[in-house]
Amino acid sequence: KMTEIPDGMLESCNALESIEIPRHITSIGSAFCYCDALKYAVIPETVEHIDPSAFWSCSKFSDVYYYGTEKQWAKLTEPDEYNQTNGTLLAAKVHFLRTRMQDGKIMFTPNDLPNGCTVLFVFERGGKIESIKKAVNNGETIYLDKPESCDSGRVLFLDNEKNIMPICEQEQMRF
């Protein structure tokens, strides 16, 4: 498998509106510069380097959905050895995603959810709901077994008025 998205790979691709970086990628070169329609990127915590010009001149770029922690993000967006930063990434709103797979288990980190709220895990197969599991947020990481027959899912929570709210539009599980 390739571990790097090389320089120029999708440069000036004006049909590209979003990009989800695969988990096996550890480095992103200046691959997406001048992608005028690019609005957001989903970046896994496995990415250890992003070139300062990776998203250069992406005029509509506004959001990053990141699977790591704030500390990992800060390290990832530090200036390089020439003191250059990725202005497009730094200007974007960063959403820290909470759901990931590890050792065959689903890990959910509640980050900013209120303690005591109910977290719902909706498991799907072919776009249809197969099962729902719930857990109470106590501020610690929640671990769940993935139902065998499911290929995707969503994470929701009940707010104080018992309204069902999505955690984040991009907070989807794909297996």
Backbone as CSV, one residue per row, in Angstrom:
resi,resn,N_x,N_y,N_z,CA_x,CA_y,CA_z,C_x,C_y,C_z
1,LYS,0.836,-1.191,0.000,0.000,0.000,0.000,0.875,1.247,0.000
2,MET,0.392,2.251,-0.649,1.112,3.513,-0.638,0.860,4.206,0.701
3,THR,1.860,4.884,1.233,1.732,5.549,2.528,1.777,7.071,2.411
4,GLU,2.032,7.555,1.197,2.149,8.996,0.986,1.283,9.431,-0.180
5,ILE,0.631,10.579,-0.028,-0.059,11.200,-1.159,0.951,12.194,-1.730
6,PRO,1.453,11.926,-2.935,2.572,12.716,-3.467,2.175,14.109,-3.959
7,ASP,3.180,14.949,-4.097,3.001,16.301,-4.632,2.265,16.233,-5.965
8,GLY,1.326,17.141,-6.154,0.648,17.298,-7.438,-0.375,16.225,-7.779
9,MET,-0.624,15.273,-6.897,-1.497,14.140,-7.233,-2.871,14.594,-7.736
10,LEU,-3.493,15.532,-7.051,-4.802,16.023,-7.482,-4.806,17.546,-7.641
11,GLU,-3.657,18.104,-7.916,-3.520,19.552,-8.068,-4.479,20.068,-9.139
12,SER,-5.151,21.171,-8.832,-6.091,21.840,-9.742,-7.273,20.975,-10.151
13,CYS,-7.617,19.991,-9.343,-8.785,19.145,-9.627,-10.027,19.892,-9.136
14,ASN,-10.662,20.629,-10.022,-11.774,21.484,-9.630,-13.085,20.744,-9.432
15,ALA,-13.133,19.443,-9.695,-14.324,18.646,-9.425,-14.301,18.080,-7.999
16,LEU,-13.166,18.152,-7.342,-12.997,17.574,-6.007,-13.605,18.501,-4.952
17,GLU,-14.689,18.040,-4.282,-15.352,18.840,-3.257,-14.960,18.430,-1.845
18,SER,-14.536,17.176,-1.686,-14.112,16.692,-0.374,-13.121,15.557,-0.586
19,ILE,-12.326,15.302,0.456,-11.356,14.215,0.375,-11.304,13.519,1.736
20,GLU,-11.352,12.194,1.729,-11.161,11.412,2.949,-9.860,10.646,2.789
21,ILE,-8.893,11.003,3.608,-7.574,10.389,3.533,-7.640,8.993,4.167
22,PRO,-7.185,7.958,3.460,-7.209,6.597,4.031,-6.274,6.466,5.234
23,ARG,-6.584,5.532,6.123,-5.829,5.352,7.367,-4.389,4.895,7.147
24,HIS,-4.083,4.303,5.999,-2.709,3.836,5.781,-1.773,4.961,5.310
25,ILE,-2.305,6.145,5.099,-1.495,7.286,4.673,-0.853,7.936,5.898
26,THR,0.468,8.187,5.811,1.184,8.841,6.906,1.705,10.227,6.520
27,SER,1.731,10.528,5.211,2.275,11.807,4.767,1.477,12.341,3.575
28,ILE,1.212,13.654,3.598,0.490,14.313,2.501,1.406,15.383,1.924
29,GLY,1.743,15.230,0.654,2.554,16.236,-0.031,1.683,17.389,-0.498
30,SER,2.192,18.220,-1.382,1.393,19.339,-1.908,0.451,18.800,-2.982
31,ALA,-0.449,17.953,-2.545,-1.284,17.151,-3.441,-2.573,17.821,-3.883
32,PHE,-3.114,18.745,-3.097,-4.450,19.273,-3.368,-4.468,20.771,-3.650
33,CYS,-3.322,21.378,-3.914,-3.304,22.824,-4.143,-4.104,23.187,-5.406
34,TYR,-4.728,24.337,-5.336,-5.554,24.896,-6.425,-6.808,24.083,-6.737
35,CYS,-7.293,23.314,-5.782,-8.573,22.600,-5.946,-9.673,23.555,-5.489
36,ASP,-10.177,24.357,-6.415,-11.096,25.444,-6.083,-12.419,25.007,-5.468
37,ALA,-12.880,23.797,-5.731,-14.159,23.340,-5.190,-14.013,22.592,-3.864
38,LEU,-12.779,22.299,-3.454,-12.542,21.505,-2.239,-13.009,22.267,-1.003
39,LYS,-13.972,21.659,-0.272,-14.552,22.303,0.907,-14.013,21.733,2.213
40,TYR,-13.749,20.421,2.251,-13.260,19.839,3.495,-12.439,18.586,3.248
41,ALA,-11.690,18.218,4.297,-10.901,16.992,4.274,-11.130,16.238,5.575
42,VAL,-11.169,14.909,5.469,-11.230,14.033,6.638,-9.842,13.409,6.750
43,ILE,-9.176,13.654,7.883,-7.783,13.244,8.047,-7.656,12.318,9.253
44,PRO,-7.100,11.113,9.060,-6.928,10.200,10.198,-5.730,10.589,11.056
45,GLU,-5.696,10.073,12.262,-4.588,10.357,13.174,-3.295,9.695,12.734
46,THR,-3.352,8.816,11.736,-2.156,8.151,11.222,-1.272,9.089,10.408
47,VAL,-1.828,10.220,9.953,-1.040,11.187,9.181,-0.084,11.901,10.131
48,GLU,1.212,11.829,9.798,2.255,12.421,10.642,2.850,13.692,10.042
49,HIS,2.591,13.912,8.746,3.154,15.091,8.071,2.182,15.585,6.999
50,ILE,1.975,16.893,6.984,1.212,17.541,5.918,2.072,18.686,5.401
51,ASP,2.379,18.644,4.118,3.188,19.692,3.501,2.486,21.042,3.656
52,PRO,3.228,22.114,3.934,2.617,23.441,4.085,1.787,23.887,2.880
53,SER,2.070,23.354,1.699,1.299,23.758,0.514,0.278,22.703,0.086
54,ALA,-0.003,21.731,0.938,-0.921,20.639,0.575,-2.292,21.137,0.124
55,PHE,-2.811,22.169,0.769,-4.137,22.690,0.427,-4.056,24.159,-0.002
56,TRP,-2.901,24.534,-0.518,-2.664,25.915,-0.933,-3.673,26.366,-1.982
57,SER,-4.231,27.533,-1.794,-5.137,28.176,-2.749,-6.394,27.352,-3.045
58,CYS,-6.900,26.683,-2.032,-8.207,26.001,-2.127,-9.221,27.001,-1.567
59,SER,-9.805,27.803,-2.426,-10.578,28.978,-2.014,-11.836,28.661,-1.197
60,LYS,-12.417,27.475,-1.352,-13.643,27.134,-0.605,-13.370,26.258,0.615
61,PHE,-12.120,25.935,0.854,-11.773,25.022,1.948,-12.099,25.667,3.296
62,SER,-12.940,25.004,4.092,-13.362,25.621,5.354,-13.342,24.685,6.557
63,ASP,-13.300,23.370,6.345,-13.405,22.446,7.469,-12.441,21.277,7.345
64,VAL,-11.941,20.840,8.506,-11.130,19.630,8.608,-11.786,18.754,9.661
65,TYR,-11.970,17.472,9.345,-12.483,16.486,10.291,-11.306,15.581,10.629
66,TYR,-10.835,15.692,11.879,-9.591,15.037,12.270,-9.857,13.971,13.333
67,TYR,-9.291,12.779,13.126,-9.504,11.664,14.040,-8.535,11.631,15.210
68,GLY,-7.616,12.549,15.290,-6.678,12.576,16.407,-7.110,13.545,17.486
69,THR,-6.188,13.829,18.383,-6.447,14.744,19.492,-6.011,16.158,19.117
70,GLU,-6.383,17.109,19.947,-5.960,18.491,19.726,-4.442,18.608,19.797
71,LYS,-3.832,17.866,20.684,-2.373,17.878,20.822,-1.713,17.336,19.545
72,GLN,-2.241,16.243,18.989,-1.705,15.690,17.736,-1.876,16.695,16.599
73,TRP,-3.025,17.361,16.556,-3.292,18.346,15.502,-2.306,19.509,15.595
74,ALA,-2.058,19.987,16.815,-1.125,21.092,17.002,0.266,20.715,16.493
75,LYS,0.692,19.491,16.768,2.001,19.028,16.297,2.020,18.907,14.774
76,LEU,0.925,18.406,14.217,0.822,18.218,12.767,0.849,19.536,12.000
77,THR,0.377,20.601,12.617,0.292,21.898,11.928,1.377,22.882,12.376
78,GLU,2.401,22.383,13.065,3.540,23.239,13.441,4.282,23.691,12.185
79,PRO,4.961,24.845,12.255,5.775,25.281,11.109,6.856,24.246,10.775
80,ASP,7.190,24.150,9.486,8.242,23.214,9.074,9.620,23.819,9.347
81,GLU,10.661,23.146,8.875,12.034,23.620,9.141,12.333,24.984,8.527
82,TYR,11.502,25.428,7.563,11.671,26.752,6.945,10.693,27.770,7.540
83,ASN,10.047,27.380,8.651,9.070,28.198,9.355,7.826,28.478,8.516
84,GLN,7.506,27.580,7.602,6.297,27.708,6.793,5.168,26.924,7.455
85,THR,3.958,27.478,7.373,2.778,26.791,7.909,1.758,26.618,6.803
86,ASN,0.795,25.771,7.048,-0.271,25.533,6.092,-1.426,26.465,6.440
87,GLY,-1.410,27.667,5.861,-2.406,28.686,6.167,-3.834,28.236,5.943
88,THR,-4.073,27.455,4.900,-5.425,26.986,4.608,-5.923,26.092,5.734
89,LEU,-5.083,25.168,6.205,-5.481,24.285,7.311,-5.670,25.077,8.599
90,LEU,-4.782,26.013,8.862,-4.877,26.793,10.097,-6.121,27.682,10.112
91,ALA,-6.584,28.102,8.948,-7.775,28.954,8.868,-9.073,28.143,8.917
92,ALA,-8.995,26.854,8.648,-10.192,26.002,8.619,-10.675,25.689,10.029
93,LYS,-11.963,25.405,10.152,-12.526,24.934,11.422,-12.192,23.452,11.544
94,VAL,-11.598,23.083,12.675,-11.213,21.691,12.893,-12.237,21.027,13.804
95,HIS,-12.767,19.896,13.334,-13.713,19.095,14.101,-12.969,17.834,14.528
96,PHE,-12.861,17.615,15.814,-12.143,16.444,16.306,-13.119,15.285,16.410
97,LEU,-12.957,14.313,15.515,-13.842,13.156,15.491,-13.481,12.200,16.613
98,ARG,-14.440,11.411,17.010,-14.283,10.615,18.211,-14.359,9.112,18.004
99,THR,-14.782,8.661,16.857,-15.030,7.238,16.662,-13.971,6.630,15.758
100,ARG,-13.402,5.508,16.193,-12.422,4.819,15.368,-12.393,3.347,15.759
101,MET,-11.810,2.536,14.889,-11.658,1.102,15.142,-10.253,0.860,15.674
102,GLN,-10.153,-0.020,16.671,-8.848,-0.422,17.180,-8.958,-1.845,17.701
103,ASP,-8.087,-2.710,17.200,-8.063,-4.114,17.622,-9.439,-4.767,17.517
104,GLY,-10.171,-4.458,16.443,-11.477,-5.071,16.207,-12.602,-4.512,17.052
105,LYS,-12.323,-3.490,17.844,-13.358,-2.871,18.677,-13.591,-1.439,18.220
106,ILE,-14.801,-0.973,18.438,-15.125,0.418,18.163,-14.748,1.203,19.418
107,MET,-13.966,2.261,19.221,-13.584,3.149,20.325,-14.269,4.493,20.103
108,PHE,-14.939,4.969,21.131,-15.583,6.283,21.046,-15.090,7.124,22.209
109,THR,-14.487,8.276,21.914,-14.020,9.197,22.941,-15.002,10.353,23.009
110,PRO,-15.664,10.559,24.151,-16.750,11.538,24.219,-16.337,12.998,24.177
111,ASN,-15.040,13.329,24.277,-14.529,14.704,24.236,-15.437,15.701,24.948
112,ASP,-16.248,16.455,24.196,-16.997,17.569,24.771,-18.470,17.267,25.035
113,LEU,-18.863,16.001,25.054,-20.266,15.673,25.355,-20.503,15.795,26.856
114,PRO,-21.718,16.193,27.247,-21.995,16.331,28.679,-21.969,14.974,29.392
115,ASN,-21.408,14.950,30.598,-21.424,13.723,31.398,-22.865,13.321,31.680
116,GLY,-23.117,12.032,31.648,-24.444,11.507,31.938,-25.351,11.404,30.735
117,CYS,-24.970,11.990,29.587,-25.838,11.891,28.417,-25.760,10.472,27.833
118,THR,-26.772,10.090,27.115,-26.815,8.774,26.487,-26.256,8.870,25.075
119,VAL,-25.300,7.998,24.770,-24.700,7.939,23.437,-25.297,6.742,22.718
120,LEU,-25.796,6.963,21.507,-26.406,5.892,20.703,-25.500,5.532,19.540
121,PHE,-25.277,4.245,19.356,-24.496,3.731,18.237,-25.468,3.000,17.329
122,VAL,-25.694,3.541,16.142,-26.643,2.976,15.191,-25.849,2.214,14.141
123,PHE,-26.022,0.895,14.100,-25.278,0.047,13.176,-26.151,-0.286,11.974
124,GLU,-25.542,-0.197,10.786,-26.294,-0.379,9.545,-25.644,-1.415,8.644
125,ARG,-26.460,-1.965,7.792,-25.985,-2.865,6.725,-26.730,-2.488,5.458
126,GLY,-25.981,-2.097,4.439,-26.607,-1.690,3.185,-27.530,-0.496,3.355
127,GLY,-27.229,0.390,4.309,-28.029,1.587,4.519,-29.249,1.386,5.407
128,LYS,-29.483,0.154,5.895,-30.633,-0.118,6.764,-30.148,-0.418,8.180
129,ILE,-30.896,0.053,9.149,-30.520,-0.149,10.548,-30.619,-1.624,10.917
130,GLU,-29.526,-2.160,11.460,-29.463,-3.547,11.929,-29.619,-3.619,13.444
131,SER,-28.963,-2.700,14.159,-29.063,-2.697,15.615,-28.647,-1.337,16.167
132,ILE,-29.048,-1.107,17.407,-28.684,0.117,18.119,-28.162,-0.296,19.492
133,LYS,-27.002,0.244,19.845,-26.452,0.025,21.181,-26.360,1.373,21.859
134,LYS,-26.546,1.384,23.177,-26.448,2.662,23.878,-25.484,2.536,25.049
135,ALA,-24.925,3.675,25.414,-24.008,3.751,26.549,-24.187,5.115,27.194
136,VAL,-23.910,5.187,28.483,-23.980,6.460,29.202,-22.577,7.054,29.237
137,ASN,-22.477,8.331,28.883,-21.183,9.007,28.877,-20.747,9.313,30.304
138,ASN,-19.601,8.729,30.691,-19.019,9.056,31.998,-17.684,9.785,31.826
139,GLY,-17.435,10.262,30.596,-16.217,11.007,30.311,-15.044,10.141,29.876
140,GLU,-15.211,8.832,29.884,-14.132,7.925,29.498,-14.428,7.299,28.136
141,THR,-13.396,6.777,27.508,-13.562,6.129,26.206,-14.510,4.939,26.332
142,ILE,-15.420,4.821,25.373,-16.387,3.720,25.332,-15.900,2.722,24.285
143,TYR,-15.869,1.450,24.637,-15.453,0.383,23.726,-16.652,-0.514,23.436
144,LEU,-16.875,-0.831,22.161,-17.972,-1.709,21.756,-17.478,-2.723,20.747
145,ASP,-18.082,-3.905,20.766,-17.821,-4.877,19.706,-18.649,-4.484,18.493
146,LYS,-18.067,-4.600,17.319,-18.780,-4.296,16.077,-19.642,-5.498,15.705
147,PRO,-20.947,-5.266,15.470,-21.778,-6.371,14.997,-21.234,-6.908,13.669
148,GLU,-21.129,-8.203,13.544,-20.514,-8.854,12.378,-21.148,-8.457,11.050
149,SER,-22.463,-8.363,11.008,-23.153,-8.162,9.731,-23.178,-6.709,9.267
150,CYS,-22.699,-5.769,10.075,-22.825,-4.347,9.749,-21.637,-3.823,8.957
151,ASP,-21.928,-2.876,8.054,-20.860,-2.294,7.243,-20.652,-0.802,7.520
152,SER,-21.554,-0.186,8.290,-21.416,1.233,8.615,-22.273,1.555,9.829
153,GLY,-22.201,2.802,10.244,-23.016,3.203,11.378,-22.877,4.685,11.658
154,ARG,-23.648,5.147,12.630,-23.629,6.547,13.042,-23.607,6.618,14.556
155,VAL,-23.107,7.730,15.059,-23.115,7.964,16.497,-24.004,9.179,16.763
156,LEU,-24.940,9.013,17.683,-25.862,10.077,18.053,-25.834,10.213,19.577
157,PHE,-26.408,11.289,20.097,-26.559,11.368,21.546,-27.868,12.044,21.884
158,LEU,-28.362,11.767,23.087,-29.574,12.408,23.583,-29.156,13.639,24.369
159,ASP,-29.671,14.810,23.977,-29.337,16.020,24.731,-30.191,16.095,25.997
160,ASN,-30.074,17.174,26.748,-30.786,17.301,28.029,-32.303,17.266,27.885
161,GLU,-32.816,17.642,26.719,-34.264,17.613,26.487,-34.695,16.308,25.828
162,LYS,-33.781,15.345,25.765,-34.029,14.022,25.168,-34.245,14.088,23.661
163,ASN,-33.690,15.117,23.020,-33.691,15.187,21.563,-32.515,14.374,21.054
164,ILE,-32.699,13.632,19.987,-31.605,12.867,19.393,-30.819,13.796,18.483
165,MET,-29.516,13.918,18.760,-28.662,14.835,18.027,-27.500,14.072,17.400
166,PRO,-27.137,14.406,16.155,-25.921,13.790,15.601,-24.708,14.368,16.306
167,ILE,-23.690,13.552,16.506,-22.450,14.032,17.109,-21.811,15.038,16.158
168,CYS,-21.738,14.668,14.906,-21.102,15.488,13.886,-21.502,14.867,12.558
169,GLU,-21.735,15.669,11.565,-22.159,15.141,10.263,-21.171,14.108,9.726
170,GLN,-19.883,14.301,9.996,-18.864,13.389,9.476,-18.566,12.218,10.404
171,GLU,-19.237,12.169,11.567,-18.967,11.130,12.549,-19.695,9.859,12.134
172,GLN,-19.191,9.228,11.122,-19.778,8.003,10.601,-18.780,6.882,10.750
173,MET,-19.270,5.705,10.981,-18.386,4.544,11.095,-18.475,3.759,9.804
174,ARG,-17.325,3.402,9.262,-17.270,2.549,8.068,-16.391,1.383,8.402
175,PHE,-16.873,0.176,8.127,-16.119,-1.026,8.498,-15.622,-1.775,7.277
